[in-house]
Amino acid sequence: MNLILFGPPGAGKGTQAKKLAETYSIPHISTGDILRDNVQKGTELGLEAKKYMDSGELVPDDVLIGLIKVRLSEPDANHGYLLDGYPRTKPQADALTDILEKISKPIDYVLNIDVQDEELVRRLSNRRICNSCGASYHLEFNPPKTNANCDSCEGKLYQRDDDKEEVILQRLSVYKKQTQPLIKYYDDQNILVTIDGKGQVEDIFNKITNILND
Ligand code: AP5
């Protein structure tokens, strides 16, 4: 299964991606996670990316295209992939088309998760992440037992720097200008399916698997 999870910041891409990757035994390739890992390790890429991420801007295309090309050539992507957070611009989408053509792994579906702005801000501003195992919580919808520690490993919970309200609004604006136009790009190729992303995580997951298993 070759999939792209598409949608605005906070649509629930990461949440659904984890469940889908497990169900279909395909690697979850999140460019946001790869970049954050580099920021945490203090690599050259991480230092370069951090300034864009913290201000809600996109990291330059050439960096992302190089990164995704290398990641898709790794052995675990031989039997499928689930891209989360890539592509985000037309140059990234065009580069992906070229890369996938060369490795003969065309996209089966682009799953576009649709959620209204007000709900996105609510989801992102109340998200908390475990600094040890990476588990993601929501203070209202999926609350941890205490607001300070992870239920499963007791790691400390933190708020992403780009989940502050002013940065969230900038991320949404960048999404509308630079990423949303790709909906038409993939719709024109007849591989786009739009899913209503409001509701319970499990219900949305069932809607997606019904499409994929059809
Ligand atoms: P990235 O990490 O990709 O962030 P994003 O797209 O903004 O996505 P998020 O992780 O914030 O949201 P999500 O849709 O995964 O939602 P989640 O499941 O976590 O990118 C971060 C930055 O990296 C970018 O701004 C950019 O700078 C850079 N970057 C990354 N890729 C790039 C690229 N290709 N090009 C250039 N730059 C790039 O859910 C959010 C919250 O909602 C959670 O608390 C969750 O518990 C809750 N939730 C989920 N589902 C539901 C539900 N159904 N009901 C209620 N709450 C829910």
Short mmCIF file of C-alpha atoms and ligand atoms in Angstrom, two decimals:
data_model
loop_
_atom_site.label_atom_id
_atom_site.label_comp_id
_atom_site.label_asym_id
_atom_site.label_seq_id
_atom_site.Cartn_x
_atom_site.Cartn_y
_atom_site.Cartn_z
CA MET A 1 0.00 0.00 0.00
CA ASN A 2 1.45 3.38 -1.07
CA LEU A 3 -0.27 6.24 0.73
CA ILE A 4 -0.09 9.96 1.40
CA LEU A 5 -1.88 11.41 4.43
CA PHE A 6 -2.76 14.96 3.58
CA GLY A 7 -4.41 17.77 5.56
CA PRO A 8 -3.83 20.93 7.56
CA PRO A 9 -1.79 21.09 10.78
CA GLY A 10 -3.75 19.31 13.51
CA ALA A 11 -6.04 17.38 11.15
CA GLY A 12 -4.99 14.15 12.85
CA LYS A 13 -2.48 12.91 10.25
CA GLY A 14 0.02 11.65 12.81
CA THR A 15 -2.69 10.04 14.95
CA GLN A 16 -4.18 8.13 11.99
CA ALA A 17 -0.77 7.40 10.46
CA LYS A 18 0.40 5.43 13.50
CA LYS A 19 -2.67 3.19 13.37
CA LEU A 20 -2.56 2.76 9.58
CA ALA A 21 1.16 1.94 9.54
CA GLU A 22 0.57 -0.80 12.09
CA THR A 23 -2.51 -2.20 10.34
CA TYR A 24 -0.94 -2.34 6.88
CA SER A 25 2.68 -3.01 8.01
CA ILE A 26 4.10 -0.05 6.12
CA PRO A 27 6.59 2.54 7.40
CA HIS A 28 5.16 5.82 8.71
CA ILE A 29 7.36 8.48 7.12
CA SER A 30 6.69 11.80 8.86
CA THR A 31 8.88 14.65 7.65
CA GLY A 32 7.94 16.64 10.77
CA ASP A 33 9.18 13.79 13.01
CA ILE A 34 12.41 13.43 10.99
CA LEU A 35 13.07 17.18 11.25
CA ARG A 36 12.26 17.27 15.00
CA ASP A 37 14.60 14.33 15.57
CA ASN A 38 17.37 16.29 13.83
CA VAL A 39 16.59 19.40 15.89
CA GLN A 40 16.81 17.33 19.09
CA LYS A 41 20.14 15.80 18.05
CA GLY A 42 21.50 19.21 17.04
CA THR A 43 22.50 18.10 13.52
CA GLU A 44 23.28 20.64 10.80
CA LEU A 45 19.89 19.89 9.22
CA GLY A 46 18.18 20.34 12.59
CA LEU A 47 19.85 23.69 13.25
CA GLU A 48 18.83 24.92 9.78
CA ALA A 49 15.25 23.59 10.06
CA LYS A 50 14.52 24.88 13.58
CA LYS A 51 14.28 28.54 12.62
CA TYR A 52 11.62 27.78 9.99
CA MET A 53 9.69 25.36 12.19
CA ASP A 54 9.58 27.67 15.21
CA SER A 55 8.12 30.48 13.12
CA GLY A 56 5.54 28.25 11.39
CA GLU A 57 7.21 28.49 7.96
CA LEU A 58 8.12 25.63 5.64
CA VAL A 59 11.68 24.31 5.53
CA PRO A 60 13.12 24.92 2.00
CA ASP A 61 12.06 22.51 -0.74
CA ASP A 62 15.58 21.34 -1.71
CA VAL A 63 16.17 20.13 1.88
CA LEU A 64 12.88 18.21 2.00
CA ILE A 65 13.24 16.72 -1.48
CA GLY A 66 16.73 15.39 -0.64
CA LEU A 67 15.46 14.01 2.67
CA ILE A 68 12.45 12.17 1.20
CA LYS A 69 14.50 10.75 -1.69
CA VAL A 70 16.91 9.11 0.76
CA ARG A 71 14.12 7.91 3.07
CA LEU A 72 12.13 6.27 0.26
CA SER A 73 15.22 4.38 -0.88
CA GLU A 74 15.52 2.61 2.48
CA PRO A 75 14.63 -1.11 2.47
CA ASP A 76 11.53 -0.82 4.68
CA ALA A 77 9.83 1.27 1.96
CA ASN A 78 10.17 -1.59 -0.54
CA HIS A 79 6.73 -2.93 0.27
CA GLY A 80 4.89 0.34 0.69
CA TYR A 81 4.97 3.67 2.46
CA LEU A 82 2.77 6.12 4.33
CA LEU A 83 3.86 9.72 3.84
CA ASP A 84 2.73 12.20 6.51
CA GLY A 85 3.55 15.89 6.00
CA TYR A 86 5.06 15.51 2.53
CA PRO A 87 4.52 16.92 -0.05
CA ARG A 88 3.63 20.45 1.05
CA THR A 89 4.41 22.45 -2.10
CA LYS A 90 4.12 21.96 -5.86
CA PRO A 91 7.93 21.52 -6.31
CA GLN A 92 7.86 18.82 -3.58
CA ALA A 93 4.94 17.07 -5.29
CA ASP A 94 6.63 17.20 -8.71
CA ALA A 95 9.87 15.84 -7.23
CA LEU A 96 7.92 13.03 -5.54
CA THR A 97 6.30 12.08 -8.85
CA ASP A 98 9.80 11.76 -10.40
CA ILE A 99 11.21 9.79 -7.46
CA LEU A 100 8.26 7.36 -7.41
CA GLU A 101 8.39 6.88 -11.16
CA LYS A 102 12.06 5.90 -10.93
CA ILE A 103 11.44 3.36 -8.17
CA SER A 104 8.10 2.16 -9.68
CA LYS A 105 6.04 2.81 -6.55
CA PRO A 106 3.06 4.93 -7.64
CA ILE A 107 0.73 6.44 -5.04
CA ASP A 108 -2.46 4.40 -4.46
CA TYR A 109 -4.36 7.05 -2.49
CA VAL A 110 -3.94 10.58 -1.19
CA LEU A 111 -6.11 10.63 1.94
CA ASN A 112 -7.14 14.23 2.57
CA ILE A 113 -8.34 14.73 6.16
CA ASP A 114 -10.67 17.73 6.30
CA VAL A 115 -11.13 19.67 9.57
CA GLN A 116 -12.34 23.25 10.18
CA ASP A 117 -9.88 25.93 11.43
CA GLU A 118 -11.49 26.47 14.83
CA GLU A 119 -11.19 22.77 15.65
CA LEU A 120 -7.57 22.68 14.39
CA VAL A 121 -6.54 25.48 16.75
CA ARG A 122 -8.29 23.71 19.64
CA ARG A 123 -6.51 20.43 18.86
CA LEU A 124 -3.04 21.93 18.45
CA SER A 125 -3.05 24.35 21.37
CA ASN A 126 -3.97 21.53 23.76
CA ARG A 127 -1.60 18.89 22.40
CA ARG A 128 1.09 17.55 24.73
CA ILE A 129 3.90 15.16 23.77
CA CYS A 130 5.97 12.79 25.89
CA ASN A 131 9.67 13.71 25.75
CA SER A 132 10.64 10.09 26.26
CA CYS A 133 8.40 7.83 24.10
CA GLY A 134 6.81 10.49 21.85
CA ALA A 135 3.21 9.58 22.80
CA SER A 136 0.77 12.34 21.91
CA TYR A 137 -2.06 13.51 24.20
CA HIS A 138 -4.77 16.12 24.08
CA LEU A 139 -5.65 17.81 27.36
CA GLU A 140 -9.39 17.63 26.53
CA PHE A 141 -9.94 14.81 23.98
CA ASN A 142 -7.27 12.32 25.07
CA PRO A 143 -6.07 13.52 28.46
CA PRO A 144 -3.13 11.99 30.32
CA LYS A 145 -3.85 10.89 33.90
CA THR A 146 -1.81 13.86 35.14
CA ASN A 147 -1.01 16.93 33.01
CA ALA A 148 2.70 16.53 33.68
CA ASN A 149 3.65 12.93 32.85
CA CYS A 150 3.11 10.24 30.22
CA ASP A 151 0.68 7.45 31.20
CA SER A 152 2.78 4.69 29.65
CA CYS A 153 6.40 5.62 30.46
CA GLU A 154 6.07 8.52 32.94
CA GLY A 155 8.20 10.74 30.67
CA LYS A 156 7.72 14.49 31.00
CA LEU A 157 4.98 16.02 28.80
CA TYR A 158 5.81 19.15 26.81
CA GLN A 159 4.15 21.49 24.34
CA ARG A 160 5.74 21.79 20.88
CA ASP A 161 7.22 25.27 20.27
CA ASP A 162 5.10 25.55 17.13
CA ASP A 163 1.90 24.73 19.06
CA LYS A 164 1.76 28.23 20.57
CA GLU A 165 -1.32 30.06 19.26
CA GLU A 166 0.47 32.71 17.14
CA VAL A 167 2.59 30.03 15.41
CA ILE A 168 -0.47 27.81 14.85
CA LEU A 169 -2.19 30.68 12.99
CA GLN A 170 0.91 31.17 10.83
CA ARG A 171 1.07 27.41 10.06
CA LEU A 172 -2.58 27.47 8.98
CA SER A 173 -1.96 30.47 6.74
CA VAL A 174 1.10 28.79 5.16
CA TYR A 175 -0.96 25.61 4.64
CA LYS A 176 -3.67 27.56 2.78
CA LYS A 177 -1.22 29.37 0.52
CA GLN A 178 1.33 26.70 -0.25
CA THR A 179 -0.11 23.25 0.51
CA GLN A 180 -3.87 23.35 -0.03
CA PRO A 181 -3.48 23.83 -3.84
CA LEU A 182 -2.14 20.26 -3.97
CA ILE A 183 -5.69 19.00 -3.34
CA LYS A 184 -6.52 19.91 -6.95
CA TYR A 185 -3.14 18.55 -8.14
CA TYR A 186 -3.99 15.07 -6.79
CA ASP A 187 -7.71 15.28 -7.51
CA ASP A 188 -6.82 15.83 -11.19
CA GLN A 189 -4.91 12.53 -11.03
CA ASN A 190 -8.01 10.77 -9.57
CA ILE A 191 -6.14 9.51 -6.50
CA LEU A 192 -7.53 11.93 -3.90
CA VAL A 193 -10.12 10.89 -1.34
CA THR A 194 -11.43 13.43 1.20
CA ILE A 195 -12.40 12.22 4.66
CA ASP A 196 -14.32 14.27 7.23
CA GLY A 197 -11.81 14.45 10.10
CA LYS A 198 -14.21 15.63 12.80
CA GLY A 199 -15.31 12.96 15.26
CA GLN A 200 -13.78 10.10 17.21
CA VAL A 201 -10.29 8.90 16.19
CA GLU A 202 -11.59 5.33 15.84
CA ASP A 203 -14.50 6.36 13.57
CA ILE A 204 -12.17 8.28 11.26
CA PHE A 205 -9.80 5.31 11.18
CA ASN A 206 -12.71 3.03 10.21
CA LYS A 207 -13.72 5.39 7.40
CA ILE A 208 -10.16 5.27 6.03
CA THR A 209 -9.79 1.50 6.26
CA ASN A 210 -13.18 1.04 4.56
CA ILE A 211 -11.84 3.04 1.62
CA LEU A 212 -8.53 1.15 1.54
CA ASN A 213 -10.12 -2.29 1.88
CA ASP A 214 -12.78 -1.63 -0.77
P1 AP5 B 1 4.53 18.50 11.01
O1 AP5 B 1 5.07 17.82 12.18
O2 AP5 B 1 4.25 17.73 9.77
O3 AP5 B 1 3.24 19.28 11.51
P2 AP5 B 1 1.80 19.45 10.88
O4 AP5 B 1 1.46 19.06 9.54
O5 AP5 B 1 1.60 20.88 11.19
O6 AP5 B 1 1.06 18.35 11.63
P3 AP5 B 1 0.83 18.12 13.12
O7 AP5 B 1 1.77 17.09 13.62
O8 AP5 B 1 0.84 19.40 13.91
O9 AP5 B 1 -0.69 17.66 13.09
P4 AP5 B 1 -1.33 16.25 12.65
O10 AP5 B 1 -2.21 16.47 11.48
O11 AP5 B 1 -0.28 15.19 12.53
O12 AP5 B 1 -2.25 16.02 13.90
P5 AP5 B 1 -2.06 15.03 15.17
O13 AP5 B 1 -2.45 13.65 14.80
O14 AP5 B 1 -0.73 15.23 15.78
O15 AP5 B 1 5.45 19.72 10.57
C1 AP5 B 1 6.00 20.62 11.52
C2 AP5 B 1 6.88 21.62 10.79
O16 AP5 B 1 7.98 20.93 10.14
C3 AP5 B 1 6.22 22.41 9.66
O17 AP5 B 1 5.54 23.56 10.14
C4 AP5 B 1 7.43 22.78 8.81
O18 AP5 B 1 8.17 23.85 9.36
C5 AP5 B 1 8.29 21.53 8.89
N1 AP5 B 1 7.98 20.57 7.80
C6 AP5 B 1 7.50 19.30 7.94
N2 AP5 B 1 7.32 18.73 6.73
C7 AP5 B 1 7.69 19.66 5.82
C8 AP5 B 1 7.70 19.68 4.40
N3 AP5 B 1 7.28 18.62 3.67
N4 AP5 B 1 8.14 20.80 3.79
C9 AP5 B 1 8.58 21.86 4.49
N5 AP5 B 1 8.58 21.92 5.83
C10 AP5 B 1 8.13 20.83 6.50
O19 AP5 B 1 -3.21 15.61 16.12
C11 AP5 B 1 -3.13 16.91 16.68
C12 AP5 B 1 -3.84 16.91 18.04
O20 AP5 B 1 -5.23 16.60 17.84
C13 AP5 B 1 -3.32 15.85 19.03
O21 AP5 B 1 -3.37 16.38 20.32
C14 AP5 B 1 -4.32 14.69 18.90
O22 AP5 B 1 -4.40 13.94 20.09
C15 AP5 B 1 -5.61 15.42 18.57
N6 AP5 B 1 -6.50 14.65 17.70
C16 AP5 B 1 -6.17 13.87 16.63
N7 AP5 B 1 -7.28 13.35 16.07
C17 AP5 B 1 -8.34 13.84 16.79
C18 AP5 B 1 -9.75 13.66 16.70
N8 AP5 B 1 -10.32 12.91 15.75
N9 AP5 B 1 -10.54 14.33 17.60
C19 AP5 B 1 -9.97 15.11 18.55
N10 AP5 B 1 -8.62 15.31 18.69
C20 AP5 B 1 -7.83 14.66 17.82
#
